[in-house]
Coordinates of C-alpha atoms and ligand atoms in Angstrom, one line a residue:
X1 CA 6.2 -15.3 0.0
X2 CA 4.2 -13.9 -2.9
X3 CA 1.8 -16.9 -2.9
X4 CA 0.7 -15.6 0.5
X5 CA -1.0 -12.8 -1.5
X6 CA -4.4 -14.2 -2.3
X7 CA -7.5 -12.5 -3.4
X8 CA -10.4 -12.5 -0.9
X9 CA -12.2 -14.9 -3.2
X10 CA -9.3 -17.4 -3.2
X11 CA -8.8 -17.2 0.5
X12 CA -12.4 -17.9 1.6
X13 CA -13.4 -20.3 -1.1
X14 CA -16.4 -19.0 -3.1
X15 CA -18.0 -17.3 -0.1
X16 CA -18.2 -13.5 -0.3
X17 CA -17.4 -11.2 2.5
X18 CA -19.8 -8.5 3.5
X19 CA -19.6 -5.5 5.8
X20 CA -20.2 -6.3 9.5
X21 CA -22.8 -3.5 9.8
X22 CA -25.9 -2.1 8.2
X23 CA -26.7 1.5 7.2
X24 CA -28.8 3.6 9.7
X25 CA -28.5 7.1 8.2
X26 CA -27.8 8.3 4.7
X27 CA -26.3 11.5 3.2
X28 CA -27.5 12.4 -0.4
X29 CA -24.8 12.8 -3.1
X30 CA -24.7 15.6 -5.6
X31 CA -24.7 14.8 -9.3
X32 CA -23.2 17.4 -11.7
X33 CA -23.1 17.8 -15.5
X34 CA -19.8 17.8 -17.4
X35 CA -20.2 21.5 -18.0
X36 CA -20.5 22.2 -14.3
X37 CA -17.4 20.0 -13.6
X38 CA -15.4 21.8 -16.3
X39 CA -16.1 25.1 -14.6
X40 CA -15.4 23.7 -11.1
X41 CA -12.0 22.2 -12.0
X42 CA -10.9 25.4 -13.9
X43 CA -11.8 27.4 -10.8
X44 CA -9.9 25.0 -8.7
X45 CA -6.8 25.4 -10.8
X46 CA -6.9 21.7 -11.8
X47 CA -6.1 20.8 -8.2
X48 CA -8.7 18.4 -6.6
X49 CA -7.8 19.8 -3.1
X50 CA -9.3 23.2 -4.2
X51 CA -12.7 21.7 -5.4
X52 CA -15.8 22.3 -3.2
X53 CA -17.1 19.0 -1.9
X54 CA -20.6 20.0 -3.1
X55 CA -19.2 19.7 -6.7
X56 CA -17.9 16.1 -6.0
X57 CA -19.9 12.9 -6.5
X58 CA -17.8 10.1 -5.1
X59 CA -15.1 11.6 -2.8
X60 CA -12.0 9.5 -2.8
X61 CA -9.6 12.4 -2.0
X62 CA -8.7 10.9 1.3
X63 CA -9.6 8.4 4.0
X64 CA -8.6 11.1 6.6
X65 CA -11.5 12.2 8.8
X66 CA -14.0 10.9 6.2
X67 CA -15.1 7.7 8.0
X68 CA -18.6 7.0 9.1
X69 CA -18.9 6.7 12.8
X70 CA -20.8 3.9 14.4
X71 CA -24.0 4.4 16.5
X72 CA -21.8 3.6 19.6
X73 CA -19.5 6.4 18.6
X74 CA -22.4 8.9 18.1
X75 CA -23.8 7.8 21.5
X76 CA -20.3 8.5 22.9
X77 CA -20.5 12.1 21.6
X78 CA -23.3 12.7 24.0
X79 CA -21.1 11.8 26.9
X80 CA -18.6 14.6 26.1
X81 CA -17.2 16.0 29.3
X82 CA -16.3 19.5 28.1
X83 CA -14.2 20.4 31.1
X84 CA -11.1 22.5 30.2
X85 CA -8.9 20.3 32.5
X86 CA -9.1 16.6 33.4
X87 CA -12.0 15.6 31.1
X88 CA -13.3 12.1 31.8
X89 CA -13.1 11.4 28.1
X90 CA -9.3 12.0 28.1
X91 CA -8.8 9.3 30.7
X92 CA -11.0 6.9 28.5
X93 CA -8.8 7.8 25.5
X94 CA -5.6 7.4 27.5
X95 CA -6.7 4.0 28.7
X96 CA -7.6 2.9 25.1
X97 CA -4.2 3.9 23.7
X98 CA -2.5 2.1 26.6
X99 CA -4.6 -1.0 26.2
X100 CA -4.6 -1.4 22.4
X101 CA -1.2 0.2 21.4
X102 CA 0.6 -0.6 24.7
X103 CA 2.5 2.7 25.2
X104 CA 2.8 4.2 28.7
X105 CA 2.3 7.9 28.3
X106 CA -0.3 9.6 26.0
X107 CA -0.4 13.3 24.8
X108 CA -3.6 14.2 22.9
X109 CA -3.3 16.4 19.8
X110 CA -5.8 17.9 17.3
X111 CA -4.6 15.5 14.6
X112 CA -1.5 13.6 13.3
X113 CA 0.6 16.6 12.3
X114 CA 0.2 18.1 15.7
X115 CA 1.8 15.0 17.2
X116 CA 4.5 15.1 14.4
X117 CA 5.3 18.7 15.4
X118 CA 5.7 17.8 19.1
X119 CA 7.9 14.7 18.6
X120 CA 10.1 16.5 16.0
X121 CA 10.6 19.4 18.3
X122 CA 11.5 17.2 21.2
X123 CA 13.8 14.8 19.5
X124 CA 15.5 16.5 16.5
X125 CA 18.4 18.9 16.6
X126 CA 19.8 21.0 13.7
X127 CA 21.8 18.8 11.4
X128 CA 20.2 15.5 12.5
X129 CA 19.3 12.7 10.1
X130 CA 16.0 10.9 10.2
X131 CA 15.8 7.6 8.4
X132 CA 12.4 6.1 7.5
X133 CA 10.4 3.7 5.3
X134 CA 9.6 6.4 2.7
X135 CA 8.6 10.0 3.5
X136 CA 5.2 11.2 4.3
X137 CA 4.5 14.9 3.4
X138 CA 3.5 16.4 6.8
X139 CA 5.9 14.1 8.7
X140 CA 8.9 15.1 6.7
X141 CA 8.1 18.8 6.7
X142 CA 8.0 18.8 10.5
X143 CA 11.3 16.9 10.6
X144 CA 12.9 19.4 8.3
X145 CA 11.5 22.4 10.1
X146 CA 13.0 21.0 13.3
X147 CA 16.4 21.0 11.6
X148 CA 16.5 17.4 10.4
X149 CA 17.0 15.8 7.0
X150 CA 14.9 12.8 6.0
X151 CA 16.6 9.8 4.3
X152 CA 14.6 7.1 2.7
X153 CA 15.7 3.5 3.7
X154 CA 12.7 1.6 2.4
X155 CA 13.5 -1.5 0.3
X156 CA 13.9 -0.9 -3.5
X157 CA 10.8 -2.9 -4.3
X158 CA 8.7 -0.1 -2.8
X159 CA 9.6 2.2 -5.6
X160 CA 8.6 -0.3 -8.2
X161 CA 4.8 -0.3 -8.8
X162 CA 4.9 -3.7 -10.4
X163 CA 6.8 -5.6 -7.7
X164 CA 4.6 -8.1 -5.9
X165 CA 6.7 -8.2 -2.7
X166 CA 4.2 -8.8 0.1
X167 CA 5.8 -6.3 2.5
X168 CA 6.9 -3.4 0.4
X169 CA 6.9 -1.2 3.5
X170 CA 10.0 -3.0 4.9
X171 CA 13.1 -1.2 5.8
X172 CA 16.3 -2.2 3.9
X173 CA 18.6 -3.0 6.8
X174 CA 21.7 -2.6 4.7
X175 CA 20.7 0.9 3.6
X176 CA 20.0 1.7 7.3
X177 CA 23.4 0.3 8.4
X178 CA 25.2 2.2 5.7
X179 CA 23.5 5.5 6.7
X180 CA 24.5 4.9 10.4
X181 CA 28.1 4.3 9.3
X182 CA 28.1 7.4 7.1
X183 CA 26.5 10.0 9.4
X184 CA 27.0 8.4 12.8
X185 CA 24.4 7.2 15.3
X186 CA 24.7 10.3 17.4
X187 CA 23.2 12.3 14.5
X188 CA 20.2 9.9 14.3
X189 CA 17.8 10.5 17.2
X190 CA 15.2 8.0 15.8
X191 CA 14.1 6.0 12.9
X192 CA 10.7 6.9 11.6
X193 CA 8.6 3.9 10.7
X194 CA 5.2 3.9 9.2
X195 CA 2.5 1.2 9.0
X196 CA 1.0 0.5 5.6
X197 CA 3.2 3.1 3.9
X198 CA 1.0 5.7 2.4
X199 CA 3.3 7.1 -0.3
X200 CA 4.3 3.6 -1.4
X201 CA 0.7 2.6 -2.2
X202 CA -0.5 1.6 1.3
X203 CA 2.1 -1.2 1.6
X204 CA 2.6 -3.1 4.8
X205 CA 5.8 -3.7 6.9
X206 CA 6.3 -7.1 8.4
X207 CA 6.7 -8.1 12.0
X208 CA 10.1 -9.7 11.2
X209 CA 11.3 -6.5 9.7
X210 CA 10.3 -4.3 12.7
X211 CA 12.1 -6.7 15.1
X212 CA 15.3 -6.4 13.0
X213 CA 15.0 -2.7 12.8
X214 CA 14.6 -2.5 16.6
X215 CA 17.6 -4.7 17.2
X216 CA 19.8 -2.7 14.8
X217 CA 18.7 0.7 16.2
X218 CA 19.0 -0.2 19.8
X219 CA 22.5 -1.6 19.3
X220 CA 23.4 1.9 18.2
X221 CA 21.3 3.8 20.7
X222 CA 18.8 5.0 18.1
X223 CA 15.1 5.1 19.0
X224 CA 12.3 3.7 16.8
X225 CA 9.1 5.7 16.5
X226 CA 6.1 4.6 14.7
X227 CA 3.6 6.5 12.5
X228 CA 0.6 4.4 13.7
X229 CA -1.9 6.2 11.5
X230 CA -2.8 3.0 9.6
X231 CA -1.1 0.4 11.8
X232 CA -4.3 -1.5 12.5
X233 CA -4.7 -2.1 8.8
X234 CA -1.0 -3.1 8.6
X235 CA -1.8 -5.7 11.3
X236 CA -4.4 -7.3 9.0
X237 CA -1.8 -7.8 6.3
X238 CA 0.6 -9.4 8.8
X239 CA -2.2 -11.8 9.8
X240 CA -2.9 -12.6 6.2
X241 CA 0.7 -12.8 4.8
X242 CA 3.3 -13.5 7.5
X243 CA 4.1 -16.9 8.8
X244 CA 3.0 -17.5 12.4
X245 CA 0.3 -14.8 12.5
X246 CA -2.7 -16.4 10.8
X247 CA -4.2 -17.4 14.1
X248 CA -3.5 -14.1 15.9
X249 CA -6.0 -11.3 16.0
X250 CA -5.5 -7.9 14.5
X251 CA -5.6 -6.6 18.1
X252 CA -2.8 -8.9 19.3
X253 CA -0.7 -8.2 16.2
X254 CA -1.0 -4.4 16.6
X255 CA 0.1 -4.6 20.2
X256 CA 3.1 -6.8 19.5
X257 CA 4.2 -4.6 16.6
X258 CA 4.1 -1.5 18.8
X259 CA 6.1 -3.3 21.5
X260 CA 9.1 -3.1 19.2
X261 CA 8.9 0.7 19.1
X262 CA 9.6 3.5 21.6
X263 CA 6.6 5.5 20.9
X264 CA 4.1 6.5 18.1
X265 CA 2.3 9.4 16.6
X266 CA -1.2 9.0 15.4
X267 CA -3.6 10.6 12.9
X268 CA -6.7 9.1 14.5
X269 CA -8.7 10.4 11.5
X270 CA -7.8 7.2 9.6
X271 CA -7.7 3.8 11.4
X272 CA -9.6 5.0 14.5
X273 CA -12.8 6.0 12.6
X274 CA -13.2 9.6 13.8
X275 CA -13.5 12.8 11.9
X276 CA -10.8 14.6 13.9
X277 CA -8.1 13.7 16.5
X278 CA -4.7 12.4 17.2
X279 CA -2.1 11.6 19.8
X280 CA 1.5 11.1 20.6
X281 CA 2.4 8.2 22.9
X282 CA 5.8 7.3 24.3
X283 CA 7.4 5.0 26.9
X284 CA 10.1 7.4 28.1
X285 CA 9.1 9.6 31.0
X286 CA 11.5 12.3 30.0
X287 CA 10.3 12.6 26.4
X288 CA 6.7 12.6 27.7
X289 CA 7.5 15.4 30.1
X290 CA 8.9 17.6 27.2
X291 CA 6.0 16.8 24.8
X292 CA 3.4 17.4 27.5
X293 CA 5.0 20.8 28.1
X294 CA 5.0 21.7 24.4
X295 CA 1.4 20.6 23.8
X296 CA 0.1 23.4 25.9
X297 CA 1.9 25.9 23.6
X298 CA 0.8 24.5 20.3
X299 CA -2.4 22.4 20.8
X300 CA -4.2 22.9 24.1
X301 CA -4.0 21.6 27.6
X302 CA -2.5 18.1 28.0
X303 CA -5.9 16.6 28.8
X304 CA -7.5 17.7 25.5
X305 CA -4.8 18.7 23.0
X306 CA -7.1 20.5 20.6
X307 CA -10.0 17.9 20.8
X308 CA -13.4 18.4 22.4
X309 CA -14.3 16.0 25.1
X310 CA -16.8 14.4 22.8
X311 CA -14.2 13.9 20.1
X312 CA -12.0 12.0 22.6
X313 CA -14.9 9.7 23.6
X314 CA -15.6 8.9 20.0
X315 CA -12.0 8.2 19.4
X316 CA -11.7 5.9 22.4
X317 CA -14.6 3.9 21.0
X318 CA -13.2 4.0 17.5
X319 CA -9.9 2.5 18.6
X320 CA -11.7 -0.5 19.9
X321 CA -13.7 -0.9 16.7
X322 CA -10.7 -0.5 14.5
X323 CA -9.0 -3.7 15.8
X324 CA -11.9 -6.0 15.1
X325 CA -10.9 -8.6 12.5
X326 CA -14.3 -8.4 10.7
X327 CA -14.0 -4.7 10.3
X328 CA -10.5 -4.9 8.8
X329 CA -11.5 -7.8 6.5
X330 CA -14.4 -5.8 5.0
X331 CA -12.4 -2.5 4.9
X332 CA -9.4 -3.9 3.1
X333 CA -11.7 -6.2 1.1
X334 CA -13.5 -3.2 -0.4
X335 CA -10.3 -1.6 -1.4
X336 CA -9.2 -4.9 -3.0
X337 CA -12.6 -5.2 -4.8
X338 CA -11.9 -1.9 -6.6
X339 CA -8.3 -2.8 -7.4
X340 CA -9.1 -6.2 -8.8
X341 CA -11.7 -4.7 -11.2
X342 CA -9.0 -2.4 -12.5
X343 CA -6.5 -5.2 -12.7
X344 CA -8.9 -7.3 -14.8
X345 CA -9.3 -4.4 -17.2
X346 CA -5.5 -4.0 -17.6
X347 CA -5.4 -0.5 -16.0
X348 CA -2.0 0.1 -14.5
X349 CA -2.2 0.3 -10.7
X350 CA 0.3 -0.2 -7.9
X351 CA 0.7 -3.9 -7.0
X352 CA -0.1 -5.5 -4.6
X353 CA -3.3 -3.6 -3.8
X354 CA -2.8 -1.6 -0.6
X355 CA -4.7 -1.1 2.6
X356 CA -6.5 2.2 2.3
X357 CA -6.5 3.1 -1.4
X358 CA -6.0 2.0 -5.0
X359 CA -3.1 3.9 -6.6
X360 CA -3.3 4.5 -10.3
X361 CA 0.1 4.5 -11.9
X362 CA 0.1 7.7 -13.9
X363 CA 3.5 7.1 -15.5
X364 CA 2.2 4.0 -17.3
X365 CA -1.3 5.5 -17.8
X366 CA 0.2 8.6 -19.6
X367 CA 3.6 7.5 -20.9
X368 CA 3.6 10.4 -23.3
X369 CA 3.4 13.1 -20.5
X370 CA 6.8 13.9 -19.0
X371 CA 6.9 14.1 -15.2
X372 CA 7.4 17.8 -15.1
X373 CA 4.1 18.2 -16.9
X374 CA 2.4 16.5 -13.9
X375 CA 0.9 13.3 -15.2
X376 CA -0.8 12.3 -11.9
X377 CA -2.2 15.8 -11.4
X378 CA -3.6 15.6 -14.9
X379 CA -5.1 12.2 -14.3
X380 CA -6.8 13.3 -11.1
X381 CA -8.3 16.3 -13.0
X382 CA -9.5 14.1 -15.9
X383 CA -11.2 11.6 -13.6
X384 CA -13.1 14.4 -11.9
X385 CA -14.1 15.8 -15.3
X386 CA -15.3 12.5 -16.5
X387 CA -17.4 11.5 -13.5
X388 CA -17.2 13.8 -10.6
X389 CA -15.0 11.3 -8.7
X390 CA -12.2 13.0 -6.7
X391 CA -8.8 11.4 -6.2
X392 CA -5.5 12.9 -5.1
X393 CA -2.1 13.4 -6.7
X394 CA 0.8 11.5 -5.1
X395 CA 3.7 12.2 -7.3
X396 CA 6.0 15.1 -8.3
X397 CA 3.7 17.8 -6.9
X398 CA 3.4 16.1 -3.5
X399 CA 7.1 15.4 -3.4
X400 CA 7.9 19.1 -3.4
X401 CA 11.3 20.7 -3.9
X402 CA 14.6 19.8 -2.4
X403 CA 15.3 22.4 0.3
X404 CA 19.0 22.4 -0.6
X405 CA 18.9 22.7 -4.4
X406 CA 15.4 24.1 -4.9
X407 CA 14.7 21.7 -7.8
X408 CA 11.6 19.5 -8.0
X409 CA 12.1 16.2 -6.4
X410 CA 11.4 13.5 -9.1
X411 CA 9.9 10.6 -7.2
X412 CA 9.9 7.2 -8.9
X413 CA 6.2 6.8 -8.1
X414 CA 3.8 9.2 -9.9
X415 CA 0.4 8.1 -8.7
X416 CA -3.2 9.1 -8.3
X417 CA -4.7 7.8 -5.0
X418 CA -8.3 6.6 -5.0
X419 CA -8.7 6.6 -1.2
X420 CA -11.6 4.7 0.3
X421 CA -13.2 6.2 3.3
X422 CA -14.1 3.6 6.0
X423 CA -17.7 2.4 6.1
X424 CA -19.0 5.1 3.7
X425 CA -19.4 3.8 0.2
X426 CA -21.0 0.7 -1.2
X427 CA -19.7 -1.9 -3.7
X428 CA -21.9 -0.2 -6.4
X429 CA -19.9 3.0 -5.8
X430 CA -16.7 1.0 -6.4
X431 CA -18.2 -0.3 -9.7
X432 CA -19.0 3.2 -10.8
X433 CA -15.5 4.3 -9.9
X434 CA -13.8 1.5 -11.8
X435 CA -15.9 2.2 -14.9
X436 CA -15.0 5.9 -14.7
X437 CA -11.3 5.1 -14.6
X438 CA -11.7 2.8 -17.6
X439 CA -13.4 5.6 -19.5
X440 CA -10.5 8.0 -18.8
X441 CA -8.0 5.3 -19.7
X442 CA -9.7 4.8 -23.1
X443 CA -9.2 8.5 -23.7
X444 CA -5.6 8.6 -22.6
X445 CA -3.8 9.2 -25.9
X446 CA -5.6 12.5 -26.4
X447 CA -4.8 13.8 -23.0
X448 CA -2.1 16.6 -22.5
X449 CA -0.3 17.6 -19.3
X450 CA -0.4 20.7 -17.1
X451 CA 1.8 23.6 -16.1
X452 CA 2.0 25.0 -12.5
X453 CA 0.9 28.6 -12.3
X454 CA 1.0 29.1 -8.6
X455 CA 3.2 27.3 -6.1
X456 CA 3.1 27.8 -2.3
X457 CA 6.3 27.3 -0.3
X458 CA 5.3 24.4 2.0
X459 CA 3.2 21.3 1.2
X460 CA 2.5 22.8 -2.2
X461 CA 0.2 20.0 -3.4
X462 CA -2.6 21.3 -1.1
X463 CA -2.8 24.8 -2.7
X464 CA -0.9 24.8 -6.0
X465 CA -2.7 25.9 -9.2
X466 CA -2.3 24.6 -12.7
X467 CA -3.4 25.4 -16.2
X468 CA -3.7 23.2 -19.3
X469 CA -0.7 23.2 -21.6
Ligands
LIG501 N1 1.0 10.2 8.7 C1 0.4 9.6 7.7 C2 0.9 8.3 7.2 C3 -0.7 10.2 7.1 O1 -1.3 9.6 6.1 C4 -1.1 11.5 7.6 C5 -2.2 12.2 6.9 C6 -0.4 12.1 8.6 C7 0.6 11.4 9.2 C8 -0.8 13.4 9.2 O2 -2.0 13.4 9.9 O3 -3.6 14.7 8.5 O4 -4.1 14.0 10.9 O5 -2.4 15.8 10.4 N2 -2.7 11.8 5.8 C9 -3.8 12.4 5.1 C10 -4.0 11.7 3.8 C11 -3.8 13.9 4.9 O6 -4.8 12.1 3.0 O7 -3.2 10.7 3.6 P1 -3.1 14.5 9.9

């Protein structure tokens, strides 16, 4: 299988890819001095989430809500029908989700976690167990707040940053079967599947695997729900790596994948190329009814769910643009360009290079910093100090504490994510980024860790503060 992983260069001979668009409008970037950055990171408690964006040069914190919209999307913004009820833009959005994802019923939400909240409240009872292909921070916290416990059933390779498995997002069916035997199917309302698994390094799940997951779950009366946040990107990896899919379009692959699931929640701020938005979609009329009732309590009426009419229009157009093969080739190609530079220079990153980001492996970057001195948090701060480039910790801080024992969770992966916004930065920005990482790598032996001096109760990585040891 692993010889299916080819670089873009190998795959298309010596012909380069290029973005299928040109730039119509630009936004100036701010440059800072090292002194200014030193002050800014101290004020931010060594947490890149607490920096002001005006102090950031190249912002690779997240690909969430940071995409550049197309001229068609901006034109769509002018077509906003800002009616409280029954906005025309909602019906456009509903039709787009039905057409491209294939689900029957659509509930709009302000963003992904709004949809996670609704589905968790509808499906989870106290004491339930939710299996999934690795946790995501907001997804798991909503499952826990609804009374559930998340159990990771991803394949072991996903926890090994050096494994070259082409589908590290796959579910380990034996782990899933053992969990069903242990807790009982009646305690498992659904299995939680994510496309290009964020916390594993943006790693895809295969079509064969989702078919097997569906077969096993349905045999036991367990539903399968999809976190579709980056599923269009996952479809590109299936096209590239899975036998029988080379001649299918991203659009066809996406719809087939969704057909093996009972519903999905979506953070449209990623794949769908908008700055805000989300949805929940299901095939079961009963579940839809409950979710549509809850959305009016927590988000807004069931025909806007927290979005303006114009946001829904831009989203409907963004969905269509996100399934274009050329778009995905350039999007994932740019991420790979950055990753391959770091590979060439021997800098430890998660392999294979994922869909939305390059993940620096902080455990191998700073082998002398123990995990409870926050190596990834340290690395993100050092990179900012060096160059004004902002990444995000995805390690022990993000993993939080075990609600039962109160101890830190110690994840195998201790990473810094350099997340590439869609259609925003150029190849030259990727060169500058790679060179900055190299400069920090060259200084690694002199770098010391951090201590946490403030810790919020939920999703602590967003607001925690640190100081130098
Ligand atoms: N699921 C996945 C896989 C995500 O990556 C995110 C958000 C969500 C759900 C929640 O969606 O932010 O719209 O409420 N991820 C962002 C990130 C925050 O930076 O990876 P949201």
